[in-house]
mmCIF file of C-alpha atoms in Angstrom:
data_model
loop_
_atom_site.group_PDB
_atom_site.id
_atom_site.type_symbol
_atom_site.label_atom_id
_atom_site.label_comp_id
_atom_site.label_asym_id
_atom_site.label_seq_id
_atom_site.Cartn_x
_atom_site.Cartn_y
_atom_site.Cartn_z
ATOM 1 C CA MET Y 17 48.806 -27.583 4.009
ATOM 2 C CA THR Y 18 47.939 -24.386 5.770
ATOM 3 C CA VAL Y 19 45.473 -22.140 4.218
ATOM 4 C CA PRO Y 20 46.453 -18.374 4.236
ATOM 5 C CA SER Y 21 43.820 -16.808 7.326
ATOM 6 C CA GLU Y 22 42.547 -13.692 4.778
ATOM 7 C CA THR Y 23 41.480 -16.643 2.475
ATOM 8 C CA LEU Y 24 39.697 -18.228 5.755
ATOM 9 C CA ALA Y 25 38.422 -15.288 6.658
ATOM 10 C CA ASN Y 26 36.805 -14.909 3.187
ATOM 11 C CA ILE Y 27 35.395 -18.365 2.631
ATOM 12 C CA TYR Y 28 33.787 -18.212 6.367
ATOM 13 C CA GLY Y 29 32.519 -14.771 5.931
ATOM 14 C CA ALA Y 30 30.683 -15.936 2.764
ATOM 15 C CA ALA Y 31 28.652 -18.045 5.174
ATOM 16 C CA VAL Y 32 26.691 -14.972 6.098
ATOM 17 C CA ASP Y 33 27.442 -12.672 2.981
ATOM 18 C CA PRO Y 34 27.168 -14.464 -0.076
ATOM 19 C CA ALA Y 35 28.641 -11.648 -1.784
ATOM 20 C CA LEU Y 36 31.976 -12.496 -0.585
ATOM 21 C CA TRP Y 37 32.127 -15.744 -2.510
ATOM 22 C CA PHE Y 38 33.635 -14.155 -5.385
ATOM 23 C CA SER Y 39 36.602 -12.877 -3.844
ATOM 24 C CA ALA Y 40 36.948 -16.364 -1.508
ATOM 25 C CA ILE Y 41 36.818 -18.242 -4.645
ATOM 26 C CA ASP Y 42 39.238 -16.021 -6.130
ATOM 27 C CA GLN Y 43 41.606 -16.547 -3.432
ATOM 28 C CA CYS Y 44 41.265 -19.954 -3.707
ATOM 29 C CA VAL Y 45 42.365 -20.148 -7.117
ATOM 30 C CA SER Y 46 45.222 -18.262 -6.340
ATOM 31 C CA HIS Y 47 46.186 -20.358 -3.124
ATOM 32 C CA VAL Y 48 45.928 -23.497 -5.111
ATOM 33 C CA GLY Y 49 47.816 -21.999 -8.454
ATOM 34 C CA ALA Y 50 44.752 -23.010 -10.741
ATOM 35 C CA THR Y 51 43.342 -20.701 -13.865
ATOM 36 C CA SER Y 52 39.884 -20.469 -12.756
ATOM 37 C CA ALA Y 53 37.267 -22.204 -10.253
ATOM 38 C CA ALA Y 54 33.234 -22.500 -9.975
ATOM 39 C CA LEU Y 55 31.226 -23.438 -6.869
ATOM 40 C CA VAL Y 56 27.751 -25.159 -7.269
ATOM 41 C CA HIS Y 57 25.087 -25.437 -4.567
ATOM 42 C CA ILE Y 58 21.897 -26.122 -5.571
ATOM 43 C CA ASP Y 59 18.908 -27.578 -3.555
ATOM 44 C CA THR Y 60 16.984 -30.177 -5.495
ATOM 45 C CA LEU Y 61 13.827 -30.030 -3.253
ATOM 46 C CA GLY Y 62 13.049 -26.210 -4.098
ATOM 47 C CA THR Y 63 13.351 -23.445 -6.476
ATOM 48 C CA HIS Y 64 13.552 -20.620 -3.659
ATOM 49 C CA ALA Y 65 16.166 -22.976 -1.642
ATOM 50 C CA TYR Y 66 19.758 -21.628 -0.617
ATOM 51 C CA GLN Y 67 21.683 -21.743 -4.316
ATOM 52 C CA LEU Y 68 24.996 -20.917 -5.502
ATOM 53 C CA ASN Y 69 26.777 -20.447 -8.564
ATOM 54 C CA VAL Y 70 29.969 -18.946 -8.259
ATOM 55 C CA ILE Y 71 32.584 -18.451 -11.086
ATOM 56 C CA SER Y 72 35.961 -16.873 -10.505
ATOM 57 C CA GLU Y 73 37.340 -13.369 -11.699
ATOM 58 C CA HIS Y 74 38.870 -15.250 -15.018
ATOM 59 C CA ILE Y 75 35.553 -16.441 -16.312
ATOM 60 C CA ARG Y 76 33.467 -13.686 -15.244
ATOM 61 C CA GLN Y 77 35.926 -11.395 -17.220
ATOM 62 C CA THR Y 78 36.548 -13.607 -20.352
ATOM 63 C CA LEU Y 79 32.972 -14.937 -21.108
ATOM 64 C CA THR Y 80 30.790 -12.789 -23.125
ATOM 65 C CA ASP Y 81 26.858 -12.739 -22.593
ATOM 66 C CA GLU Y 82 26.542 -15.040 -25.576
ATOM 67 C CA ASP Y 83 29.242 -17.624 -24.475
ATOM 68 C CA VAL Y 84 27.368 -18.006 -21.172
ATOM 69 C CA ASN Y 85 24.211 -18.724 -23.144
ATOM 70 C CA CYS Y 86 26.039 -21.019 -25.342
ATOM 71 C CA TRP Y 87 27.183 -22.907 -22.415
ATOM 72 C CA VAL Y 88 23.715 -22.846 -20.498
ATOM 73 C CA THR Y 89 21.910 -23.969 -23.809
ATOM 74 C CA ASP Y 90 24.301 -26.296 -25.345
ATOM 75 C CA LEU Y 91 26.744 -27.698 -23.152
ATOM 76 C CA SER Y 92 25.609 -27.594 -19.389
ATOM 77 C CA LYS Y 93 24.190 -31.025 -19.682
ATOM 78 C CA TYR Y 94 28.060 -32.092 -19.670
ATOM 79 C CA GLU Y 95 28.560 -30.316 -16.496
ATOM 80 C CA MET Y 96 25.517 -32.000 -14.931
ATOM 81 C CA GLU Y 97 27.046 -35.226 -15.828
ATOM 82 C CA GLY Y 98 30.211 -34.564 -13.896
ATOM 83 C CA HIS Y 99 27.585 -33.456 -10.983
ATOM 84 C CA GLN Y 100 26.132 -37.066 -10.842
ATOM 85 C CA LEU Y 101 29.462 -38.767 -11.330
ATOM 86 C CA LEU Y 102 30.925 -36.834 -7.890
ATOM 87 C CA LEU Y 103 27.647 -37.896 -6.321
ATOM 88 C CA LYS Y 104 28.987 -41.407 -6.342
ATOM 89 C CA CYS Y 105 32.564 -40.496 -4.873
ATOM 90 C CA GLU Y 106 33.890 -39.868 -1.530
ATOM 91 C CA VAL Y 107 32.762 -36.665 0.422
ATOM 92 C CA GLN Y 108 35.595 -34.000 0.442
ATOM 93 C CA SER Y 109 38.027 -35.948 -1.742
ATOM 94 C CA VAL Y 110 39.752 -34.511 -4.853
ATOM 95 C CA TYR Y 111 39.248 -36.044 -8.156
ATOM 96 C CA ARG Y 112 40.535 -35.133 -11.167
ATOM 97 C CA ASP Y 113 38.421 -35.264 -14.145
ATOM 98 C CA ILE Y 114 40.292 -38.024 -16.060
ATOM 99 C CA ASP Y 115 39.608 -40.343 -12.880
ATOM 100 C CA LEU Y 116 35.688 -39.739 -13.693
ATOM 101 C CA TRP Y 117 36.386 -40.339 -17.532
ATOM 102 C CA PRO Y 118 39.211 -42.151 -17.989
ATOM 103 C CA ASP Y 119 40.010 -41.685 -21.505
ATOM 104 C CA ALA Y 120 41.864 -38.076 -21.444
ATOM 105 C CA THR Y 121 41.935 -37.990 -25.401
ATOM 106 C CA GLN Y 122 38.007 -38.433 -25.764
ATOM 107 C CA LEU Y 123 37.598 -36.197 -23.019
ATOM 108 C CA ASP Y 124 39.665 -33.540 -24.944
ATOM 109 C CA GLN Y 125 37.512 -33.710 -28.153
ATOM 110 C CA ARG Y 126 34.163 -33.289 -26.194
ATOM 111 C CA ALA Y 127 32.107 -30.095 -26.906
ATOM 112 C CA ASP Y 128 32.365 -28.494 -23.344
ATOM 113 C CA TYR Y 129 35.974 -29.183 -23.253
ATOM 114 C CA GLN Y 130 36.615 -27.927 -26.579
ATOM 115 C CA PHE Y 131 35.022 -24.506 -25.784
ATOM 116 C CA LEU Y 132 36.616 -24.078 -22.423
ATOM 117 C CA GLN Y 133 40.359 -24.415 -24.301
ATOM 118 C CA ARG Y 134 39.328 -22.130 -27.010
ATOM 119 C CA LYS Y 135 37.509 -19.423 -24.925
ATOM 120 C CA LEU Y 136 39.153 -19.603 -21.429
ATOM 121 C CA GLY Y 137 42.346 -21.799 -22.027
ATOM 122 C CA ILE Y 138 41.621 -24.167 -19.737
ATOM 123 C CA ARG Y 139 41.564 -28.039 -19.884
ATOM 124 C CA ARG Y 140 42.380 -30.222 -16.626
ATOM 125 C CA LYS Y 141 40.072 -29.873 -13.751
ATOM 126 C CA LEU Y 142 39.909 -30.813 -9.845
ATOM 127 C CA ALA Y 143 36.507 -31.338 -8.323
ATOM 128 C CA ALA Y 144 35.094 -32.624 -5.026
ATOM 129 C CA ARG Y 145 31.847 -32.776 -3.854
ATOM 130 C CA LEU Y 146 31.107 -30.896 -0.559
ATOM 131 C CA LEU Y 147 28.635 -32.115 1.794
ATOM 132 C CA ASP Y 148 27.202 -35.949 2.367
ATOM 133 C CA ASN Y 149 23.462 -35.051 1.916
ATOM 134 C CA LYS Y 150 21.701 -36.335 -1.521
ATOM 135 C CA ARG Y 151 19.358 -33.339 -1.441
ATOM 136 C CA TYR Y 152 22.107 -31.228 -2.412
ATOM 137 C CA ILE Y 153 24.023 -30.968 -5.808
ATOM 138 C CA ASP Y 154 27.120 -29.213 -4.578
ATOM 139 C CA THR Y 155 30.657 -29.207 -6.204
ATOM 140 C CA PHE Y 156 33.778 -27.115 -6.046
ATOM 141 C CA GLY Y 157 35.746 -27.561 -9.050
ATOM 142 C CA LEU Y 158 39.181 -25.815 -10.155
ATOM 143 C CA HIS Y 159 40.360 -25.260 -13.605
ATOM 144 C CA PHE Y 160 44.035 -25.146 -14.952
ATOM 145 C CA SER Y 161 45.755 -23.991 -18.021
ATOM 146 C CA ALA Y 162 45.570 -25.919 -21.385
ATOM 147 C CA GLU Y 163 49.091 -26.287 -21.641
ATOM 148 C CA LEU Y 164 49.316 -28.818 -18.553
ATOM 149 C CA ASP Y 165 48.644 -32.715 -19.643
ATOM 150 C CA ASP Y 166 47.854 -33.181 -15.713
ATOM 151 C CA VAL Y 167 47.422 -31.307 -12.634
ATOM 152 C CA PRO Y 168 50.503 -30.880 -10.525
ATOM 153 C CA ALA Y 169 50.238 -33.208 -7.291
ATOM 154 C CA ASP Y 170 50.848 -29.702 -5.030
ATOM 155 C CA CYS Y 171 47.929 -28.484 -6.537
ATOM 156 C CA ALA Y 172 45.858 -31.106 -5.410
ATOM 157 C CA ALA Y 173 46.918 -31.059 -1.930
ATOM 158 C CA ARG Y 174 46.218 -27.308 -1.691
ATOM 159 C CA MET Y 175 42.738 -28.142 -2.956
ATOM 160 C CA ASP Y 176 42.607 -30.755 -0.405
ATOM 161 C CA SER Y 177 43.383 -28.056 2.662
ATOM 162 C CA LEU Y 178 40.603 -26.247 1.272
ATOM 163 C CA LEU Y 179 37.672 -28.634 0.915
ATOM 164 C CA PRO Y 180 36.684 -28.848 4.523
ATOM 165 C CA HIS Y 181 36.485 -24.949 4.917
ATOM 166 C CA VAL Y 182 34.357 -24.312 1.743
ATOM 167 C CA ALA Y 183 32.275 -27.483 3.059
ATOM 168 C CA LYS Y 184 31.517 -25.646 5.977
ATOM 169 C CA ALA Y 185 30.862 -22.551 4.710
ATOM 170 C CA VAL Y 186 28.183 -23.782 2.119
ATOM 171 C CA GLU Y 187 26.391 -25.673 5.168
ATOM 172 C CA ILE Y 188 26.470 -22.744 7.491
ATOM 173 C CA GLY Y 189 25.038 -20.505 4.428
ATOM 174 C CA ALA Y 190 22.516 -22.613 3.828
ATOM 175 C CA ILE Y 191 21.388 -22.675 7.504
ATOM 176 C CA PHE Y 192 21.841 -18.817 8.022
ATOM 177 C CA ASP Y 193 19.891 -18.483 4.620
ATOM 178 C CA ARG Y 194 16.700 -20.385 6.129
ATOM 179 C CA LEU Y 195 17.100 -18.475 9.463
ATOM 180 C CA GLN Y 196 17.017 -15.111 7.508
ATOM 181 C CA LYS Y 197 13.929 -16.309 5.640
ATOM 182 C CA GLN Y 198 12.113 -17.088 8.450
ATOM 183 C CA TYR Y 199 13.315 -13.814 10.486
ATOM 184 C CA ALA Y 200 11.861 -11.946 7.464
ATOM 185 C CA ALA Y 201 8.781 -14.091 7.404
ATOM 186 C CA VAL Y 202 8.372 -13.140 11.125
ATOM 187 C CA LEU Y 203 9.206 -9.734 11.166
ATOM 188 C CA THR Y 204 6.476 -9.006 8.097
ATOM 189 C CA ALA Y 205 4.164 -10.531 10.858
ATOM 190 C CA LEU Y 206 4.847 -8.278 13.345
ATOM 191 C CA ASN Y 207 4.706 -5.472 10.833
ATOM 192 C CA HIS Y 208 0.812 -6.291 10.994
ATOM 193 C CA VAL Y 209 0.202 -5.418 14.682
ATOM 194 C CA GLY Y 210 -0.806 -2.858 15.748
ATOM 195 C CA ILE Y 211 1.147 -2.340 18.764
ATOM 196 C CA GLY Y 212 4.797 -1.467 18.733
ATOM 197 C CA LEU Y 213 7.565 -4.264 19.557
ATOM 198 C CA CYS Y 214 11.172 -3.542 20.198
ATOM 199 C CA VAL Y 215 13.550 -6.084 21.096
ATOM 200 C CA ILE Y 216 16.125 -4.572 23.455
ATOM 201 C CA GLU Y 217 19.500 -6.000 24.774
ATOM 202 C CA SER Y 218 20.146 -5.656 28.255
ATOM 203 C CA ASN Y 219 22.637 -2.548 27.398
ATOM 204 C CA GLY Y 220 19.622 -0.649 26.503
ATOM 205 C CA VAL Y 221 20.406 -0.952 22.417
ATOM 206 C CA VAL Y 222 17.579 -2.141 20.319
ATOM 207 C CA LEU Y 223 17.885 -5.194 18.102
ATOM 208 C CA VAL Y 224 14.810 -5.208 16.270
ATOM 209 C CA SER Y 225 11.560 -3.297 16.317
ATOM 210 C CA ASN Y 226 8.402 -3.740 14.083
ATOM 211 C CA LYS Y 227 6.801 -1.032 11.707
ATOM 212 C CA GLU Y 228 4.366 0.267 14.449
ATOM 213 C CA ALA Y 229 7.533 0.706 16.995
ATOM 214 C CA THR Y 230 9.186 2.739 14.048
ATOM 215 C CA ARG Y 231 6.410 4.833 13.126
ATOM 216 C CA ILE Y 232 5.967 5.975 17.007
ATOM 217 C CA LEU Y 233 9.350 6.571 17.362
ATOM 218 C CA GLU Y 234 9.753 9.047 14.382
ATOM 219 C CA SER Y 235 6.507 10.704 15.299
ATOM 220 C CA ASP Y 236 6.144 13.296 18.079
ATOM 221 C CA SER Y 237 5.182 10.790 20.635
ATOM 222 C CA GLY Y 238 7.579 11.790 23.214
ATOM 223 C CA LEU Y 239 10.151 8.669 22.467
ATOM 224 C CA LYS Y 240 12.848 8.535 20.085
ATOM 225 C CA LEU Y 241 15.715 6.085 18.877
ATOM 226 C CA GLY Y 242 18.738 7.823 20.194
ATOM 227 C CA ARG Y 243 21.981 7.759 17.937
ATOM 228 C CA ASP Y 244 23.337 4.839 20.003
ATOM 229 C CA LYS Y 245 20.210 2.648 19.288
ATOM 230 C CA ARG Y 246 18.640 3.254 22.486
ATOM 231 C CA LEU Y 247 15.044 4.405 23.587
ATOM 232 C CA THR Y 248 15.068 8.092 24.536
ATOM 233 C CA CYS Y 249 12.626 10.082 26.239
ATOM 234 C CA GLU Y 250 11.351 13.750 25.926
ATOM 235 C CA HIS Y 251 12.166 14.379 29.497
ATOM 236 C CA HIS Y 252 15.541 13.088 30.834
ATOM 237 C CA VAL Y 253 13.937 11.843 34.103
ATOM 238 C CA ASP Y 254 11.663 9.813 32.200
ATOM 239 C CA THR Y 255 14.434 8.405 30.093
ATOM 240 C CA LYS Y 256 16.240 7.430 33.305
ATOM 241 C CA HIS Y 257 13.124 5.583 34.250
ATOM 242 C CA LEU Y 258 13.050 3.807 31.292
ATOM 243 C CA ALA Y 259 16.525 2.585 31.699
ATOM 244 C CA MET Y 260 16.045 1.760 34.888
ATOM 245 C CA CYS Y 261 13.082 -0.821 33.937
ATOM 246 C CA ILE Y 262 15.080 -2.364 30.991
ATOM 247 C CA GLU Y 263 17.872 -2.900 33.342
ATOM 248 C CA GLN Y 264 15.351 -4.862 35.679
ATOM 249 C CA ALA Y 265 13.465 -6.902 33.124
ATOM 250 C CA SER Y 266 16.781 -7.647 31.947
ATOM 251 C CA LEU Y 267 17.440 -9.171 35.193
ATOM 252 C CA SER Y 268 14.707 -10.864 35.730
ATOM 253 C CA SER Y 269 15.101 -12.715 32.238
ATOM 254 C CA ASP Y 270 17.796 -15.114 34.271
ATOM 255 C CA HIS Y 271 15.755 -14.821 37.257
ATOM 256 C CA THR Y 272 18.193 -12.442 39.022
ATOM 257 C CA THR Y 273 15.102 -10.450 39.929
ATOM 258 C CA THR Y 274 11.493 -11.327 40.018
ATOM 259 C CA VAL Y 275 10.052 -8.387 38.267
ATOM 260 C CA ALA Y 276 7.498 -9.319 35.872
ATOM 261 C CA GLU Y 277 7.086 -6.270 33.992
ATOM 262 C CA ARG Y 278 6.702 -2.437 34.381
ATOM 263 C CA ILE Y 279 4.515 0.076 32.674
ATOM 264 C CA ILE Y 280 5.104 3.518 31.601
ATOM 265 C CA SER Y 281 3.040 6.170 30.499
ATOM 266 C CA LEU Y 282 4.627 9.063 28.672
ATOM 267 C CA GLN Y 283 3.121 12.742 28.069
ATOM 268 C CA SER Y 284 4.404 14.471 24.973
ATOM 269 C CA GLU Y 285 3.996 18.325 24.952
ATOM 270 C CA VAL Y 286 2.779 17.575 21.272
ATOM 271 C CA THR Y 287 0.191 14.552 21.819
ATOM 272 C CA ASP Y 288 -1.717 16.620 24.391
ATOM 273 C CA ASN Y 289 -3.829 14.569 26.298
ATOM 274 C CA ASN Y 290 -3.028 11.026 24.466
ATOM 275 C CA PRO Y 291 0.036 9.343 26.010
ATOM 276 C CA VAL Y 292 2.217 6.743 24.748
ATOM 277 C CA ILE Y 293 2.071 3.650 26.917
ATOM 278 C CA LEU Y 294 5.360 1.630 27.250
ATOM 279 C CA GLU Y 295 4.982 -2.170 28.759
ATOM 280 C CA VAL Y 296 8.781 -3.437 29.721
ATOM 281 C CA SER Y 297 8.877 -7.193 30.376
ATOM 282 C CA PRO Y 298 11.481 -9.603 30.353
ATOM 283 C CA ILE Y 299 12.272 -12.776 27.527
ATOM 284 C CA ARG Y 300 11.959 -15.881 29.139
ATOM 285 C CA ASP Y 301 9.810 -18.799 29.301
ATOM 286 C CA HIS Y 302 9.269 -21.714 32.067
ATOM 287 C CA LEU Y 303 10.764 -24.190 29.957
ATOM 288 C CA GLN Y 304 13.915 -22.470 29.757
ATOM 289 C CA GLU Y 305 14.028 -22.899 25.948
ATOM 290 C CA ILE Y 306 15.597 -19.834 25.742
ATOM 291 C CA ASP Y 307 19.298 -19.905 26.218
ATOM 292 C CA ALA Y 308 20.936 -18.774 29.580
ATOM 293 C CA GLY Y 309 22.422 -15.216 29.338
ATOM 294 C CA ASN Y 310 20.054 -14.112 26.665
ATOM 295 C CA ASN Y 311 18.989 -11.263 28.973
ATOM 296 C CA ALA Y 312 16.883 -9.533 26.023
ATOM 297 C CA VAL Y 313 13.707 -7.397 27.002
ATOM 298 C CA LEU Y 314 10.283 -6.779 25.119
ATOM 299 C CA VAL Y 315 9.018 -3.099 25.202
ATOM 300 C CA GLN Y 316 5.547 -2.936 23.819
ATOM 301 C CA ILE Y 317 4.725 0.781 23.069
ATOM 302 C CA VAL Y 318 1.001 1.688 22.530
ATOM 303 C CA ASP Y 319 0.323 5.101 20.780
ATOM 304 C CA VAL Y 320 -3.312 5.962 22.330
ATOM 305 C CA SER Y 321 -3.597 8.601 19.736
ATOM 306 C CA CYS Y 322 -3.564 5.934 16.661
ATOM 307 C CA HIS Y 323 -7.027 4.196 17.831
ATOM 308 C CA ARG Y 324 -8.679 3.535 14.696
ATOM 309 C CA HIS Y 325 -7.388 -0.117 14.020
ATOM 310 C CA CYS Y 326 -8.211 -1.015 17.467
ATOM 311 C CA SER Y 327 -11.657 -3.068 18.325
ATOM 312 C CA ILE Y 328 -13.292 -2.926 21.393
ATOM 313 C CA GLU Y 329 -15.822 -6.258 20.461
ATOM 314 C CA ALA Y 330 -13.865 -8.787 22.379
ATOM 315 C CA PHE Y 331 -13.336 -6.598 25.354
ATOM 316 C CA SER Y 332 -16.737 -5.852 25.439
ATOM 317 C CA ILE Y 333 -18.164 -9.331 25.087
ATOM 318 C CA ALA Y 334 -15.266 -10.697 27.363
ATOM 319 C CA TYR Y 335 -15.999 -7.940 30.396
ATOM 320 C CA GLY Y 336 -20.069 -8.191 29.554
ATOM 321 C CA LEU Y 337 -20.109 -4.465 28.854
ATOM 322 C CA THR Y 338 -23.699 -2.972 28.168
ATOM 323 C CA PRO Y 339 -24.078 -0.967 25.007
ATOM 324 C CA ALA Y 340 -23.764 2.311 26.546
ATOM 325 C CA GLU Y 341 -20.603 1.186 28.460
ATOM 326 C CA LYS Y 342 -19.289 -0.203 24.999
ATOM 327 C CA GLU Y 343 -19.584 2.886 23.464
ATOM 328 C CA VAL Y 344 -17.845 4.537 26.114
ATOM 329 C CA ALA Y 345 -14.820 2.476 26.442
ATOM 330 C CA LYS Y 346 -14.805 3.150 22.475
ATOM 331 C CA LEU Y 347 -14.601 6.894 22.954
ATOM 332 C CA LEU Y 348 -11.785 6.362 26.112
ATOM 333 C CA LEU Y 349 -9.835 4.353 23.396
ATOM 334 C CA GLN Y 350 -9.663 7.351 21.469
ATOM 335 C CA GLY Y 351 -8.644 9.516 24.139
ATOM 336 C CA LEU Y 352 -11.801 11.539 24.660
ATOM 337 C CA GLN Y 353 -12.230 12.843 28.250
ATOM 338 C CA ASN Y 354 -15.619 12.692 30.145
ATOM 339 C CA SER Y 355 -16.784 16.173 28.927
ATOM 340 C CA GLU Y 356 -16.020 15.118 25.451
ATOM 341 C CA ILE Y 357 -17.654 11.812 25.939
ATOM 342 C CA ALA Y 358 -21.070 13.326 27.146
ATOM 343 C CA ASP Y 359 -21.081 16.029 24.251
ATOM 344 C CA ALA Y 360 -20.537 12.805 21.817
ATOM 345 C CA ARG Y 361 -23.430 10.811 23.551
ATOM 346 C CA ASN Y 362 -25.521 13.834 24.335
ATOM 347 C CA THR Y 363 -25.644 12.819 27.808
ATOM 348 C CA SER Y 364 -24.548 14.556 31.076
ATOM 349 C CA VAL Y 365 -20.973 14.654 32.695
ATOM 350 C CA GLU Y 366 -22.267 12.645 35.761
ATOM 351 C CA THR Y 367 -23.880 10.097 33.833
ATOM 352 C CA THR Y 368 -20.584 9.598 31.793
ATOM 353 C CA LYS Y 369 -18.936 9.632 35.149
ATOM 354 C CA SER Y 370 -20.912 6.974 36.271
ATOM 355 C CA GLN Y 371 -20.428 4.795 33.320
ATOM 356 C CA VAL Y 372 -16.746 5.272 32.797
ATOM 357 C CA SER Y 373 -16.337 4.007 36.722
ATOM 358 C CA GLN Y 374 -18.419 0.591 35.756
ATOM 359 C CA VAL Y 375 -16.330 0.201 32.931
ATOM 360 C CA MET Y 376 -12.723 0.250 34.903
ATOM 361 C CA TYR Y 377 -14.900 -1.319 37.827
ATOM 362 C CA LYS Y 378 -15.488 -4.498 35.129
ATOM 363 C CA GLY Y 379 -11.958 -4.117 33.924
ATOM 364 C CA ASP Y 380 -10.641 -4.405 37.301
ATOM 365 C CA VAL Y 381 -8.251 -1.234 36.917
ATOM 366 C CA ARG Y 382 -7.615 1.974 38.410
ATOM 367 C CA SER Y 383 -6.866 4.466 35.456
ATOM 368 C CA ARG Y 384 -7.409 5.114 31.497
ATOM 369 C CA VAL Y 385 -3.924 3.671 31.195
ATOM 370 C CA GLN Y 386 -4.693 0.485 32.441
ATOM 371 C CA LEU Y 387 -7.677 0.387 30.904
ATOM 372 C CA ILE Y 388 -6.310 1.132 27.396
ATOM 373 C CA ARG Y 389 -3.877 -1.785 27.656
ATOM 374 C CA LEU Y 390 -6.203 -4.217 28.880
ATOM 375 C CA ILE Y 391 -8.304 -3.695 26.012
ATOM 376 C CA LEU Y 392 -5.323 -3.866 23.364
ATOM 377 C CA LYS Y 393 -4.367 -7.299 25.204
ATOM 378 C CA THR Y 394 -7.784 -8.435 24.915
ATOM 379 C CA ASP Y 395 -7.987 -7.944 21.017
ATOM 380 C CA PRO Y 396 -4.424 -7.295 20.057
ATOM 381 C CA PRO Y 397 -4.613 -4.652 16.960
ATOM 382 C CA VAL Y 398 -3.778 -5.920 13.515
ATOM 383 C CA PHE Y 399 -3.170 -3.717 10.624
ATOM 384 C CA THR Y 400 -5.326 -4.525 7.508
ATOM 385 C CA LYS Y 401 -4.214 -3.161 4.051
ATOM 386 C CA GLU Y 402 -7.246 -0.553 4.266
ATOM 387 C CA PHE Y 403 -5.373 0.905 7.287
ATOM 388 C CA ASP Y 404 -1.969 1.085 5.750
ATOM 389 C CA LYS Y 405 -3.184 2.839 2.772
ATOM 390 C CA GLU Y 406 -5.283 5.309 5.363
ATOM 391 C CA LEU Y 407 -2.485 5.883 7.504
ATOM 392 C CA THR Y 408 -0.133 6.662 4.430
ATOM 393 C CA GLU Y 409 -2.330 9.172 3.299
ATOM 394 C CA ASP Y 410 -2.721 10.631 6.625
ATOM 395 C CA GLN Y 411 0.938 11.191 6.848
ATOM 396 C CA VAL Y 412 0.843 12.893 3.268
ATOM 397 C CA LYS Y 413 -1.681 15.418 4.546
ATOM 398 C CA ASP Y 414 0.486 15.969 7.483
ATOM 399 C CA HIS Y 415 3.547 16.682 5.634
ATOM 400 C CA SER Y 416 1.573 19.149 3.035
ATOM 401 C CA LYS Y 417 0.536 20.899 5.898
ATOM 402 C CA GLU Y 418 3.996 21.455 7.300
#
């Protein structure tokens, strides 16, 4: 029996948007010719796992809060008994309530059936177990008018046509829910990284960005997120250059080219001597575990002017800096020029130049941009709660000055 395309669209749409389950269930009721319906999916292994408890419009609009409380407190035990009986039944097969409890007269006198007849005008039911997994309690039930002594055969056939689709949507929904939670956990972790991170499609559209990237893009850094969700620079020539680097990195993801990474330094008229450093690199791995054709690009964004969360300790130890060179490297990271470093350390400019040269020599870099990038790669900065609070306070001060 054919299921209407609109009903199927809502059923499978509910797999990724649980709010659609209500309209999907209502359409199932209409398709079968029932009065109401209920869909239950409970993961018995965790209270925070994927759960569904969807009821159709007739139940939602008819029962009062007091009725619902009565059902949950006094009558839901009968429903749980039905769930347990269905666990012993064949998966995705339609069963009548009188198949599970053969004595229809006794069933009709039961407290839960009396409640349903009195409050909702329903009596006979069809029910099915959806998934062949004892971890889950999942049932789909349809309810019919109290005027019927038995459910018509064609209604059971219509329900049978729905079961594979409802079951698959519930299964996909559980997987999608888990992926969403994992994604949220990963993004939460990335939000503590003090380097801006953007994952970008081969066409330049930003798929996801962490908190630091969002902060940089919303500041006067010379880098913005355009209305088309693409990175845009203050100067058109830089925008074209960035787009070219992203395209090349994307081609490198599937080994069309061999470009490992590109480094771009953006100088904003607002940020003076503190550039924003972009590192554009392909997302790929030598084991080829990432799906073929997934030519995504990672753009790392470093705001040199926001240095307080950066540590020089690991770089100093790894590259054997002297105490003086360590102090110079720290001031370089803060964006100070040679003359400013000399003033801060009460030394001559010539001495400072010599120390800067030594730091760059030990790091095997040729520019301050490369040095800052190396320091950050040696010990990637991680935001603390204290820094987040400090940054928020600074943003409030900046707004108050405007």
